């Protein structure tokens, strides 16, 4: 059996594809298969793929989820690594992550991603991929969901940045036709995994540019609503809903509002009405099952104000005002603490000058 299957969806990334493939083919560890899914590219991505010793799946444009799903059907590796075709992996990454998986008998290895600018190639850390809370909590030990329940929605969900045991994935699939598809896939998988490890190293380099799906596909941003409905269903089926319901509510409200705030103004009213319809359908449940009492203030404000107003500008303005007030309160509290420290510092100086 092949040790690692590397799945690379490809759509019009000819500018970056050589670097991506060479980062894999130049690895010291070579017990691999590389499955590239040409998702109806209209540039010369296919011609580039044909230069390399990789398995190519050609399909009409179906999106990232379908590409990954179709590749999973063909994957024969004991482990699965997802790699986006505009990114690359570090030197000796495969050897090192394979050794960790084997030596610790893992179902899932989570490691850090570092971003780099497409033009300048300057590298930068992104707190979402750093996962400092997870690092400090697990302290270098093998863990599973039961050990980090409070952090379930604080772990990076991206399909890259992880090495998966193929048996753990089983017949799981990415939800097709939606963006943000990594979210439910990871949550379901993480709830199943018995042995997980976080490695505090950068094995994956993520290119930041304006052509990425989440940067340019604003009309698909309302997908965040059905994505969180799917996550709700997954958590309910797992039997863990009562444990994490308020954290799920907080994350859902935060992410839905974030995506709403990012779309152009001409798309916001339609998005707002979809949010309103979704929240209306959940209101009774949240009030009766205790979620509302446990949720944080900002999430409750987003939820209640979405139901309060009829027009997106009123809703958006109300949350912006709330956020400004909250920041001002934090600033005042910080200044009060600083003011209290100043007299103590002055007294210390006076004592020094007496001597």
Tab-separated table of C-alpha atoms in Angstrom:
chain	number	residue	atom	x	y	z
A	1	UNK	CA	0.000	0.000	0.000
A	2	UNK	CA	1.192	3.522	-0.809
A	3	UNK	CA	2.034	5.456	2.335
A	4	UNK	CA	0.727	8.931	1.458
A	5	UNK	CA	-1.784	10.047	-1.162
A	6	UNK	CA	-1.413	13.743	-1.964
A	7	UNK	CA	-4.582	15.293	-3.370
A	8	UNK	CA	-4.181	18.494	-5.384
A	9	UNK	CA	-7.267	20.160	-6.938
A	10	UNK	CA	-6.235	22.342	-9.882
A	11	UNK	CA	-8.183	25.187	-11.434
A	12	UNK	CA	-6.377	27.828	-13.511
A	13	UNK	CA	-3.263	27.962	-11.348
A	14	UNK	CA	-0.665	27.516	-14.089
A	15	UNK	CA	1.380	30.407	-12.685
A	16	UNK	CA	2.003	28.522	-9.439
A	17	UNK	CA	1.616	24.876	-10.372
A	18	UNK	CA	5.276	24.070	-11.044
A	19	UNK	CA	6.333	25.260	-7.610
A	20	UNK	CA	3.559	23.265	-5.964
A	21	UNK	CA	4.369	19.996	-7.746
A	22	UNK	CA	8.128	20.326	-7.432
A	23	UNK	CA	7.798	20.848	-3.677
A	24	UNK	CA	6.236	17.372	-3.531
A	25	UNK	CA	8.363	15.579	-6.121
A	26	UNK	CA	11.612	16.868	-4.611
A	27	UNK	CA	10.848	15.357	-1.220
A	28	UNK	CA	13.203	12.760	0.197
A	29	UNK	CA	10.158	10.657	1.134
A	30	UNK	CA	8.872	9.069	-2.087
A	31	UNK	CA	6.382	6.369	-1.063
A	32	UNK	CA	3.595	8.563	-2.388
A	33	UNK	CA	0.991	8.995	-5.082
A	34	UNK	CA	0.070	12.426	-6.369
A	35	UNK	CA	-3.514	12.797	-7.556
A	36	UNK	CA	-4.200	16.043	-9.426
A	37	UNK	CA	-7.771	16.906	-10.323
A	38	UNK	CA	-7.969	19.261	-13.293
A	39	UNK	CA	-11.276	20.962	-12.529
A	40	UNK	CA	-12.017	22.261	-16.022
A	41	UNK	CA	-9.056	24.639	-16.181
A	42	UNK	CA	-9.120	27.068	-19.109
A	43	UNK	CA	-5.444	28.065	-18.870
A	44	UNK	CA	-2.500	25.730	-19.536
A	45	UNK	CA	-2.689	23.949	-16.161
A	46	UNK	CA	-3.379	20.600	-17.851
A	47	UNK	CA	-0.313	20.906	-20.070
A	48	UNK	CA	1.815	21.566	-16.995
A	49	UNK	CA	0.362	18.569	-15.167
A	50	UNK	CA	1.173	16.327	-18.117
A	51	UNK	CA	4.894	17.080	-17.696
A	52	UNK	CA	4.989	15.426	-14.274
A	53	UNK	CA	4.645	11.836	-12.981
A	54	UNK	CA	1.236	12.408	-11.405
A	55	UNK	CA	-2.185	10.822	-11.756
A	56	UNK	CA	-4.535	13.250	-13.522
A	57	UNK	CA	-8.307	13.269	-13.160
A	58	UNK	CA	-10.023	15.510	-15.703
A	59	UNK	CA	-13.498	16.824	-14.980
A	60	UNK	CA	-15.754	19.670	-15.990
A	61	UNK	CA	-15.652	22.527	-13.493
A	62	UNK	CA	-17.346	21.211	-10.348
A	63	UNK	CA	-15.552	23.058	-7.578
A	64	UNK	CA	-13.099	22.279	-4.828
A	65	UNK	CA	-15.284	19.864	-2.860
A	66	UNK	CA	-16.081	17.681	-5.856
A	67	UNK	CA	-12.398	17.669	-6.841
A	68	UNK	CA	-11.343	16.419	-3.431
A	69	UNK	CA	-14.162	13.879	-3.302
A	70	UNK	CA	-13.296	12.455	-6.721
A	71	UNK	CA	-9.642	12.192	-5.758
A	72	UNK	CA	-10.508	10.416	-2.506
A	73	UNK	CA	-12.263	7.716	-4.540
A	74	UNK	CA	-8.974	6.997	-6.298
A	75	UNK	CA	-6.621	7.397	-3.337
A	76	UNK	CA	-4.846	4.224	-2.227
A	77	UNK	CA	-2.572	5.720	0.435
A	78	UNK	CA	-2.587	4.860	4.101
A	79	UNK	CA	-2.586	8.601	4.801
A	80	UNK	CA	-4.103	11.594	2.994
A	81	UNK	CA	-2.587	15.045	2.534
A	82	UNK	CA	-4.559	17.848	0.875
A	83	UNK	CA	-2.506	20.449	-0.971
A	84	UNK	CA	-3.888	23.445	-2.869
A	85	UNK	CA	-2.263	23.974	-6.232
A	86	UNK	CA	-1.094	27.527	-5.505
A	87	UNK	CA	0.649	26.477	-2.274
A	88	UNK	CA	3.665	24.318	-1.488
A	89	UNK	CA	5.113	22.173	1.304
A	90	UNK	CA	8.445	22.512	3.065
A	91	UNK	CA	11.549	20.485	2.347
A	92	UNK	CA	11.350	17.030	3.992
A	93	UNK	CA	7.775	17.725	5.160
A	94	UNK	CA	6.496	14.308	4.074
A	95	UNK	CA	9.236	12.364	5.825
A	96	UNK	CA	8.760	14.279	9.055
A	97	UNK	CA	4.953	14.193	9.248
A	98	UNK	CA	4.886	10.520	8.255
A	99	UNK	CA	7.330	9.696	11.056
A	100	UNK	CA	5.146	11.553	13.565
A	101	UNK	CA	2.015	9.707	12.419
A	102	UNK	CA	3.720	6.330	12.654
A	103	UNK	CA	5.619	6.825	15.894
A	104	UNK	CA	2.543	8.140	17.738
A	105	UNK	CA	-0.002	5.875	16.012
A	106	UNK	CA	-2.185	8.844	15.075
A	107	UNK	CA	-5.504	9.228	13.326
A	108	UNK	CA	-4.869	12.902	12.669
A	109	UNK	CA	-1.840	15.175	12.709
A	110	UNK	CA	-2.432	18.946	12.840
A	111	UNK	CA	0.459	21.250	11.983
A	112	UNK	CA	0.948	24.953	11.383
A	113	UNK	CA	0.530	26.836	8.124
A	114	UNK	CA	2.493	29.966	7.339
A	115	UNK	CA	1.275	32.460	4.753
A	116	UNK	CA	3.340	34.259	2.149
A	117	UNK	CA	2.554	37.172	-0.132
A	118	UNK	CA	2.093	36.160	-3.768
A	119	UNK	CA	4.048	39.190	-5.012
A	120	UNK	CA	6.716	39.858	-2.404
A	121	UNK	CA	6.912	36.296	-0.991
A	122	UNK	CA	7.177	37.841	2.435
A	123	UNK	CA	6.081	35.317	5.071
A	124	UNK	CA	3.655	36.174	7.853
A	125	UNK	CA	2.092	34.310	10.751
A	126	UNK	CA	-1.674	34.207	11.038
A	127	UNK	CA	-3.031	33.526	14.537
A	128	UNK	CA	-5.734	31.222	13.156
A	129	UNK	CA	-3.035	28.822	11.919
A	130	UNK	CA	-0.809	29.288	14.990
A	131	UNK	CA	-3.393	27.721	17.347
A	132	UNK	CA	-1.599	28.912	20.479
A	133	UNK	CA	-4.529	27.944	22.718
A	134	UNK	CA	-4.457	24.378	21.443
A	135	UNK	CA	-0.684	24.222	21.821
A	136	UNK	CA	-0.731	25.362	25.434
A	137	UNK	CA	-3.655	23.107	26.313
A	138	UNK	CA	-2.337	19.811	24.931
A	139	UNK	CA	1.305	20.558	25.845
A	140	UNK	CA	2.858	18.166	23.338
A	141	UNK	CA	0.619	15.210	24.221
A	142	UNK	CA	-1.604	13.020	22.066
A	143	UNK	CA	-5.227	14.056	22.593
A	144	UNK	CA	-8.752	13.818	21.205
A	145	UNK	CA	-11.965	15.813	21.278
A	146	UNK	CA	-12.759	14.816	24.874
A	147	UNK	CA	-9.566	16.536	26.028
A	148	UNK	CA	-10.246	19.851	24.274
A	149	UNK	CA	-14.027	20.234	24.139
A	150	UNK	CA	-13.800	23.926	24.957
A	151	UNK	CA	-11.506	24.456	21.952
A	152	UNK	CA	-13.557	22.614	19.326
A	153	UNK	CA	-14.291	25.833	17.429
A	154	UNK	CA	-10.854	27.361	17.990
A	155	UNK	CA	-8.877	24.896	15.852
A	156	UNK	CA	-8.049	25.601	12.205
A	157	UNK	CA	-10.504	23.687	10.024
A	158	UNK	CA	-8.634	23.992	6.717
A	159	UNK	CA	-8.229	20.688	4.878
A	160	UNK	CA	-4.533	21.452	4.248
A	161	UNK	CA	-2.313	21.680	7.306
A	162	UNK	CA	-3.162	18.151	8.385
A	163	UNK	CA	-2.262	14.534	7.681
A	164	UNK	CA	-5.201	12.138	7.915
A	165	UNK	CA	-5.361	8.398	8.367
A	166	UNK	CA	-7.366	7.183	5.371
A	167	UNK	CA	-9.467	4.898	7.564
A	168	UNK	CA	-10.528	7.893	9.660
A	169	UNK	CA	-11.986	9.639	6.599
A	170	UNK	CA	-13.763	6.468	5.491
A	171	UNK	CA	-16.704	7.401	3.281
A	172	UNK	CA	-16.863	11.007	4.493
A	173	UNK	CA	-17.208	13.632	1.773
A	174	UNK	CA	-16.844	17.369	1.406
A	175	UNK	CA	-20.186	19.104	0.866
A	176	UNK	CA	-20.368	19.914	-2.831
A	177	UNK	CA	-21.748	23.160	-4.232
A	178	UNK	CA	-20.789	25.148	-1.125
A	179	UNK	CA	-17.730	27.126	-0.104
A	180	UNK	CA	-16.406	26.999	3.493
A	181	UNK	CA	-16.690	23.240	2.986
A	182	UNK	CA	-13.676	22.540	5.205
A	183	UNK	CA	-15.685	23.446	8.304
A	184	UNK	CA	-18.160	20.537	8.567
A	185	UNK	CA	-15.605	18.066	7.182
A	186	UNK	CA	-13.140	18.861	9.951
A	187	UNK	CA	-15.712	19.006	12.761
A	188	UNK	CA	-17.133	15.582	11.882
A	189	UNK	CA	-13.690	14.077	11.468
A	190	UNK	CA	-12.295	15.586	14.676
A	191	UNK	CA	-15.227	14.260	16.703
A	192	UNK	CA	-14.372	10.764	15.402
A	193	UNK	CA	-10.588	10.838	15.831
A	194	UNK	CA	-9.203	8.895	18.802
A	195	UNK	CA	-5.553	9.942	18.585
A	196	UNK	CA	-4.648	13.476	17.495
A	197	UNK	CA	-1.389	15.397	17.784
A	198	UNK	CA	-0.494	19.045	17.248
A	199	UNK	CA	2.968	19.668	15.834
A	200	UNK	CA	4.373	23.147	16.369
A	201	UNK	CA	6.144	23.351	13.008
A	202	UNK	CA	5.427	24.928	9.626
A	203	UNK	CA	5.202	22.274	6.929
A	204	UNK	CA	2.761	24.108	4.667
A	205	UNK	CA	3.143	27.454	2.857
A	206	UNK	CA	-0.078	29.186	1.855
A	207	UNK	CA	-0.006	31.761	-0.914
A	208	UNK	CA	-2.091	34.888	-0.266
A	209	UNK	CA	-3.443	36.575	-3.381
A	210	UNK	CA	-6.635	38.107	-4.713
A	211	UNK	CA	-7.628	35.108	-6.833
A	212	UNK	CA	-8.499	32.716	-4.013
A	213	UNK	CA	-12.073	31.443	-3.718
A	214	UNK	CA	-12.839	33.230	-0.471
A	215	UNK	CA	-11.305	36.478	-1.746
A	216	UNK	CA	-13.316	36.742	-4.956
A	217	UNK	CA	-16.476	34.627	-4.659
A	218	UNK	CA	-18.676	37.054	-2.744
A	219	UNK	CA	-21.919	35.716	-4.217
A	220	UNK	CA	-21.183	32.426	-2.446
A	221	UNK	CA	-20.591	33.965	0.990
A	222	UNK	CA	-24.188	33.227	2.101
A	223	UNK	CA	-23.093	29.559	1.955
A	224	UNK	CA	-21.878	30.144	5.510
A	225	UNK	CA	-25.529	29.747	6.606
A	226	UNK	CA	-26.145	26.193	5.269
A	227	UNK	CA	-22.587	25.263	6.291
A	228	UNK	CA	-23.414	26.025	9.917
A	229	UNK	CA	-26.710	24.161	9.612
A	230	UNK	CA	-24.708	21.121	8.527
A	231	UNK	CA	-22.330	21.593	11.466
A	232	UNK	CA	-25.293	21.826	13.844
A	233	UNK	CA	-26.604	18.511	12.497
A	234	UNK	CA	-23.175	16.873	12.876
A	235	UNK	CA	-22.813	18.011	16.484
A	236	UNK	CA	-26.366	16.934	17.351
A	237	UNK	CA	-25.788	13.464	15.847
A	238	UNK	CA	-22.551	13.136	17.790
A	239	UNK	CA	-24.389	13.559	21.092
A	240	UNK	CA	-22.180	16.523	22.029
A	241	UNK	CA	-24.615	19.327	21.316
A	242	UNK	CA	-25.481	20.097	24.951
A	243	UNK	CA	-21.787	20.342	25.790
A	244	UNK	CA	-20.811	22.830	23.078
A	245	UNK	CA	-24.103	24.442	22.000
A	246	UNK	CA	-23.212	27.937	23.265
A	247	UNK	CA	-19.747	27.822	21.689
A	248	UNK	CA	-21.284	26.690	18.413
A	249	UNK	CA	-23.830	29.515	18.641
A	250	UNK	CA	-21.075	32.081	19.289
A	251	UNK	CA	-18.953	30.840	16.398
A	252	UNK	CA	-21.930	30.662	14.053
A	253	UNK	CA	-23.046	34.237	14.775
A	254	UNK	CA	-19.498	35.552	14.542
A	255	UNK	CA	-18.739	33.872	11.205
A	256	UNK	CA	-22.082	34.692	9.618
A	257	UNK	CA	-21.738	38.361	10.540
A	258	UNK	CA	-18.111	38.406	9.381
A	259	UNK	CA	-19.031	37.097	5.926
A	260	UNK	CA	-22.024	39.443	5.741
A	261	UNK	CA	-19.765	42.423	6.508
A	262	UNK	CA	-17.330	41.424	3.744
A	263	UNK	CA	-19.716	41.344	0.775
A	264	UNK	CA	-20.343	44.454	-1.370
A	265	UNK	CA	-23.236	46.674	-0.269
A	266	UNK	CA	-25.392	45.721	-3.247
A	267	UNK	CA	-25.413	42.094	-2.031
A	268	UNK	CA	-26.047	42.768	1.641
A	269	UNK	CA	-29.828	43.060	1.738
A	270	UNK	CA	-30.327	39.653	0.149
A	271	UNK	CA	-27.716	38.154	2.481
A	272	UNK	CA	-29.377	39.858	5.470
A	273	UNK	CA	-32.779	38.372	4.624
A	274	UNK	CA	-31.237	34.889	4.446
A	275	UNK	CA	-29.656	35.438	7.863
A	276	UNK	CA	-33.000	36.612	9.218
A	277	UNK	CA	-34.866	33.581	7.897
A	278	UNK	CA	-32.285	31.218	9.336
A	279	UNK	CA	-32.261	32.872	12.755
A	280	UNK	CA	-36.068	32.869	12.905
A	281	UNK	CA	-36.080	29.112	12.395
A	282	UNK	CA	-33.698	28.617	15.327
A	283	UNK	CA	-34.988	31.208	17.812
A	284	UNK	CA	-37.345	28.920	19.724
A	285	UNK	CA	-34.724	26.187	20.077
A	286	UNK	CA	-32.040	28.531	21.392
A	287	UNK	CA	-34.425	30.022	23.954
A	288	UNK	CA	-35.665	26.637	25.206
A	289	UNK	CA	-32.451	24.594	25.298
A	290	UNK	CA	-30.349	27.038	27.340
A	291	UNK	CA	-28.119	28.208	24.486
A	292	UNK	CA	-29.242	31.819	24.796
A	293	UNK	CA	-28.324	32.142	28.467
A	294	UNK	CA	-24.836	30.685	27.898
A	295	UNK	CA	-23.973	32.644	24.734
A	296	UNK	CA	-21.788	35.752	24.815
A	297	UNK	CA	-23.252	39.251	24.561
A	298	UNK	CA	-22.022	40.050	21.068
A	299	UNK	CA	-23.475	36.855	19.597
A	300	UNK	CA	-26.829	37.543	21.260
A	301	UNK	CA	-26.711	41.093	19.881
A	302	UNK	CA	-26.055	39.856	16.324
A	303	UNK	CA	-28.830	37.297	16.585
A	304	UNK	CA	-31.477	39.538	18.176
A	305	UNK	CA	-30.742	42.549	15.972
A	306	UNK	CA	-30.978	40.455	12.813
A	307	UNK	CA	-34.571	39.745	13.865
A	308	UNK	CA	-35.233	43.305	15.037
A	309	UNK	CA	-34.580	45.218	11.802
A	310	UNK	CA	-35.957	45.000	8.269
A	311	UNK	CA	-33.062	46.617	6.438
A	312	UNK	CA	-29.438	45.558	6.380
A	313	UNK	CA	-28.040	49.048	7.026
A	314	UNK	CA	-29.875	49.291	10.353
A	315	UNK	CA	-28.639	45.859	11.353
A	316	UNK	CA	-25.051	46.589	10.336
A	317	UNK	CA	-25.028	50.005	12.008
A	318	UNK	CA	-26.321	48.539	15.264
A	319	UNK	CA	-23.529	45.948	15.419
A	320	UNK	CA	-20.878	48.508	14.447
A	321	UNK	CA	-22.083	50.804	17.230
A	322	UNK	CA	-22.032	47.928	19.697
A	323	UNK	CA	-18.479	47.004	18.685
A	324	UNK	CA	-17.283	50.605	19.056
A	325	UNK	CA	-18.798	50.879	22.547
A	326	UNK	CA	-17.248	47.568	23.534
A	327	UNK	CA	-13.795	48.684	22.355
A	328	UNK	CA	-14.147	51.987	24.213
A	329	UNK	CA	-15.016	50.160	27.428
A	330	UNK	CA	-11.969	47.921	27.069
A	331	UNK	CA	-9.792	50.968	26.419
A	332	UNK	CA	-11.107	52.732	29.532
A	333	UNK	CA	-10.568	49.661	31.705
A	334	UNK	CA	-7.018	49.370	30.417
A	335	UNK	CA	-6.316	53.046	31.142
A	336	UNK	CA	-7.711	52.728	34.678
A	337	UNK	CA	-5.299	49.891	35.387
A	338	UNK	CA	-2.426	51.971	33.989
A	339	UNK	CA	-3.436	55.010	36.077
A	340	UNK	CA	-3.387	52.903	39.239
A	341	UNK	CA	0.133	51.746	38.499
A	342	UNK	CA	1.537	55.261	37.946
A	343	UNK	CA	1.348	56.449	41.609
A	344	UNK	CA	3.088	53.248	42.721
A	345	UNK	CA	5.865	53.918	40.215
A	346	UNK	CA	6.213	57.506	41.444
A	347	UNK	CA	6.457	56.331	45.053
A	348	UNK	CA	9.228	53.918	44.106
A	349	UNK	CA	11.151	56.746	42.421
A	350	UNK	CA	10.741	58.980	45.485
A	351	UNK	CA	12.183	56.262	47.698
A	352	UNK	CA	15.153	55.860	45.370
A	353	UNK	CA	15.902	59.595	45.399
A	354	UNK	CA	15.802	59.660	49.210
A	355	UNK	CA	18.782	57.349	49.193
